[in-house]
Amino acid sequence: MASDGNDDKPARVESPRDSARSPFGPRPLSALVPALVRPAFRGRTAMTAKVLADWPSIVGPAFAPLTVPQRLTSGTLTIACSGPMAMELQHVAPALMERVNAYLGHVAVTRL
């Protein structure tokens, strides 16, 4: 016999236990991202993480493959690079600091 939907059964109330997701079921991608990026950004401030994530677009294709930002503390941006590239960075430091500060929207880097 088919039900016409007018049964006198009370509506089922979902308990908190029912709303818990299974660890093996589908999960939203946004739930996985923090666990994936946490090791890469561990111990870094939000500004450092932002600079690290967008470094190639900040410095351009000439410097991006040869340099890696390490940390940004007290206005000093520490960059890892090879010896010859360090000399080149000293020559373009004012322009590089200007690009990073323009990207962040305020003067955050005063020294390389």
PDB file of C-alpha atoms in Angstrom:
ATOM      1  CA  MET A   1       0.000   0.000   0.000  1.00  0.00           C
ATOM      2  CA  ALA A   2       1.386   3.406  -0.966  1.00  0.00           C
ATOM      3  CA  SER A   3       1.637   6.192   1.545  1.00  0.00           C
ATOM      4  CA  ASP A   4       0.092   9.530   0.713  1.00  0.00           C
ATOM      5  CA  GLY A   5       2.430  11.440   3.036  1.00  0.00           C
ATOM      6  CA  ASN A   6      -0.256  12.310   5.588  1.00  0.00           C
ATOM      7  CA  ASP A   7       0.876   9.839   8.225  1.00  0.00           C
ATOM      8  CA  ASP A   8       0.680  10.991  11.817  1.00  0.00           C
ATOM      9  CA  LYS A   9       4.334  10.207  12.476  1.00  0.00           C
ATOM     10  CA  PRO A  10       6.328  12.976  14.158  1.00  0.00           C
ATOM     11  CA  ALA A  11       9.128  14.478  12.089  1.00  0.00           C
ATOM     12  CA  ARG A  12      12.502  12.930  12.822  1.00  0.00           C
ATOM     13  CA  VAL A  13      14.851  15.301  14.614  1.00  0.00           C
ATOM     14  CA  GLU A  14      18.488  14.934  13.600  1.00  0.00           C
ATOM     15  CA  SER A  15      20.767  14.398  16.558  1.00  0.00           C
ATOM     16  CA  PRO A  16      24.336  15.746  16.738  1.00  0.00           C
ATOM     17  CA  ARG A  17      25.568  12.192  16.405  1.00  0.00           C
ATOM     18  CA  ASP A  18      23.734  11.793  13.075  1.00  0.00           C
ATOM     19  CA  SER A  19      25.365  14.938  11.677  1.00  0.00           C
ATOM     20  CA  ALA A  20      28.904  13.697  12.408  1.00  0.00           C
ATOM     21  CA  ARG A  21      30.645  12.664   9.218  1.00  0.00           C
ATOM     22  CA  SER A  22      32.314   9.361   8.782  1.00  0.00           C
ATOM     23  CA  PRO A  23      36.104   9.678   8.556  1.00  0.00           C
ATOM     24  CA  PHE A  24      35.986   7.559   5.411  1.00  0.00           C
ATOM     25  CA  GLY A  25      33.111   9.326   3.691  1.00  0.00           C
ATOM     26  CA  PRO A  26      33.239  12.287   1.322  1.00  0.00           C
ATOM     27  CA  ARG A  27      34.671  15.478   2.793  1.00  0.00           C
ATOM     28  CA  PRO A  28      34.754  18.993   1.450  1.00  0.00           C
ATOM     29  CA  LEU A  29      38.058  20.034  -0.106  1.00  0.00           C
ATOM     30  CA  SER A  30      38.264  23.019   2.235  1.00  0.00           C
ATOM     31  CA  ALA A  31      38.548  20.589   5.159  1.00  0.00           C
ATOM     32  CA  LEU A  32      41.667  19.017   3.658  1.00  0.00           C
ATOM     33  CA  VAL A  33      43.602  22.161   2.708  1.00  0.00           C
ATOM     34  CA  PRO A  34      44.738  23.237   6.215  1.00  0.00           C
ATOM     35  CA  ALA A  35      46.311  19.851   6.901  1.00  0.00           C
ATOM     36  CA  LEU A  36      48.155  19.954   3.581  1.00  0.00           C
ATOM     37  CA  VAL A  37      49.601  23.471   3.853  1.00  0.00           C
ATOM     38  CA  ARG A  38      50.298  23.510   7.599  1.00  0.00           C
ATOM     39  CA  PRO A  39      53.772  21.908   7.269  1.00  0.00           C
ATOM     40  CA  ALA A  40      54.783  24.392   4.568  1.00  0.00           C
ATOM     41  CA  PHE A  41      53.742  27.442   6.587  1.00  0.00           C
ATOM     42  CA  ARG A  42      54.612  26.209  10.091  1.00  0.00           C
ATOM     43  CA  GLY A  43      56.082  28.917  12.303  1.00  0.00           C
ATOM     44  CA  ARG A  44      55.465  31.666   9.766  1.00  0.00           C
ATOM     45  CA  THR A  45      53.360  34.769  10.164  1.00  0.00           C
ATOM     46  CA  ALA A  46      50.420  35.423   7.872  1.00  0.00           C
ATOM     47  CA  MET A  47      52.432  37.998   5.911  1.00  0.00           C
ATOM     48  CA  THR A  48      55.326  35.577   5.434  1.00  0.00           C
ATOM     49  CA  ALA A  49      52.950  32.868   4.265  1.00  0.00           C
ATOM     50  CA  LYS A  50      51.343  35.293   1.822  1.00  0.00           C
ATOM     51  CA  VAL A  51      54.722  36.366   0.410  1.00  0.00           C
ATOM     52  CA  LEU A  52      55.890  32.747   0.217  1.00  0.00           C
ATOM     53  CA  ALA A  53      52.763  31.615  -1.602  1.00  0.00           C
ATOM     54  CA  ASP A  54      52.846  34.405  -4.188  1.00  0.00           C
ATOM     55  CA  TRP A  55      56.615  34.899  -4.506  1.00  0.00           C
ATOM     56  CA  PRO A  56      56.808  34.218  -8.281  1.00  0.00           C
ATOM     57  CA  SER A  57      54.170  36.836  -9.060  1.00  0.00           C
ATOM     58  CA  ILE A  58      55.793  39.371  -6.710  1.00  0.00           C
ATOM     59  CA  VAL A  59      59.392  39.216  -7.966  1.00  0.00           C
ATOM     60  CA  GLY A  60      58.801  38.074 -11.527  1.00  0.00           C
ATOM     61  CA  PRO A  61      60.238  35.280 -13.651  1.00  0.00           C
ATOM     62  CA  ALA A  62      63.846  36.497 -13.463  1.00  0.00           C
ATOM     63  CA  PHE A  63      64.219  36.126  -9.685  1.00  0.00           C
ATOM     64  CA  ALA A  64      61.528  33.592  -8.745  1.00  0.00           C
ATOM     65  CA  PRO A  65      63.387  30.387  -9.723  1.00  0.00           C
ATOM     66  CA  LEU A  66      66.647  31.559  -8.118  1.00  0.00           C
ATOM     67  CA  THR A  67      65.365  32.920  -4.792  1.00  0.00           C
ATOM     68  CA  VAL A  68      63.161  31.666  -1.958  1.00  0.00           C
ATOM     69  CA  PRO A  69      61.784  33.881   0.828  1.00  0.00           C
ATOM     70  CA  GLN A  70      62.516  32.376   4.235  1.00  0.00           C
ATOM     71  CA  ARG A  71      60.910  34.703   6.783  1.00  0.00           C
ATOM     72  CA  LEU A  72      59.687  38.228   7.380  1.00  0.00           C
ATOM     73  CA  THR A  73      60.382  39.520  10.878  1.00  0.00           C
ATOM     74  CA  SER A  74      60.782  43.048  12.222  1.00  0.00           C
ATOM     75  CA  GLY A  75      60.806  44.545   8.743  1.00  0.00           C
ATOM     76  CA  THR A  76      63.589  42.263   7.484  1.00  0.00           C
ATOM     77  CA  LEU A  77      62.839  39.873   4.629  1.00  0.00           C
ATOM     78  CA  THR A  78      65.279  36.950   4.620  1.00  0.00           C
ATOM     79  CA  ILE A  79      65.786  35.436   1.179  1.00  0.00           C
ATOM     80  CA  ALA A  80      67.692  32.231   0.377  1.00  0.00           C
ATOM     81  CA  CYS A  81      69.741  32.347  -2.816  1.00  0.00           C
ATOM     82  CA  SER A  82      73.150  31.446  -4.269  1.00  0.00           C
ATOM     83  CA  GLY A  83      76.236  33.647  -3.796  1.00  0.00           C
ATOM     84  CA  PRO A  84      76.162  35.458  -7.156  1.00  0.00           C
ATOM     85  CA  MET A  85      72.426  36.035  -6.865  1.00  0.00           C
ATOM     86  CA  ALA A  86      72.935  37.606  -3.417  1.00  0.00           C
ATOM     87  CA  MET A  87      75.098  40.293  -5.010  1.00  0.00           C
ATOM     88  CA  GLU A  88      72.448  40.918  -7.664  1.00  0.00           C
ATOM     89  CA  LEU A  89      69.750  41.178  -4.976  1.00  0.00           C
ATOM     90  CA  GLN A  90      71.763  43.840  -3.183  1.00  0.00           C
ATOM     91  CA  HIS A  91      71.701  45.953  -6.321  1.00  0.00           C
ATOM     92  CA  VAL A  92      67.950  45.606  -6.860  1.00  0.00           C
ATOM     93  CA  ALA A  93      66.990  45.630  -3.150  1.00  0.00           C
ATOM     94  CA  PRO A  94      65.099  48.962  -3.221  1.00  0.00           C
ATOM     95  CA  ALA A  95      62.977  47.891  -6.194  1.00  0.00           C
ATOM     96  CA  LEU A  96      62.371  44.448  -4.696  1.00  0.00           C
ATOM     97  CA  MET A  97      61.321  45.904  -1.329  1.00  0.00           C
ATOM     98  CA  GLU A  98      58.989  48.291  -3.145  1.00  0.00           C
ATOM     99  CA  ARG A  99      57.361  45.406  -5.029  1.00  0.00           C
ATOM    100  CA  VAL A 100      56.857  43.336  -1.855  1.00  0.00           C
ATOM    101  CA  ASN A 101      55.442  46.322   0.057  1.00  0.00           C
ATOM    102  CA  ALA A 102      53.123  47.200  -2.842  1.00  0.00           C
ATOM    103  CA  TYR A 103      51.901  43.598  -2.879  1.00  0.00           C
ATOM    104  CA  LEU A 104      51.238  43.577   0.875  1.00  0.00           C
ATOM    105  CA  GLY A 105      49.591  47.010   0.776  1.00  0.00           C
ATOM    106  CA  HIS A 106      51.770  48.625   3.438  1.00  0.00           C
ATOM    107  CA  VAL A 107      55.429  49.065   4.371  1.00  0.00           C
ATOM    108  CA  ALA A 108      56.299  45.692   5.853  1.00  0.00           C
ATOM    109  CA  VAL A 109      59.807  45.255   4.430  1.00  0.00           C
ATOM    110  CA  THR A 110      62.478  47.825   5.225  1.00  0.00           C
ATOM    111  CA  ARG A 111      65.538  45.626   4.785  1.00  0.00           C
ATOM    112  CA  LEU A 112      66.632  42.510   2.886  1.00  0.00           C
TER     113      LEU A 112
END
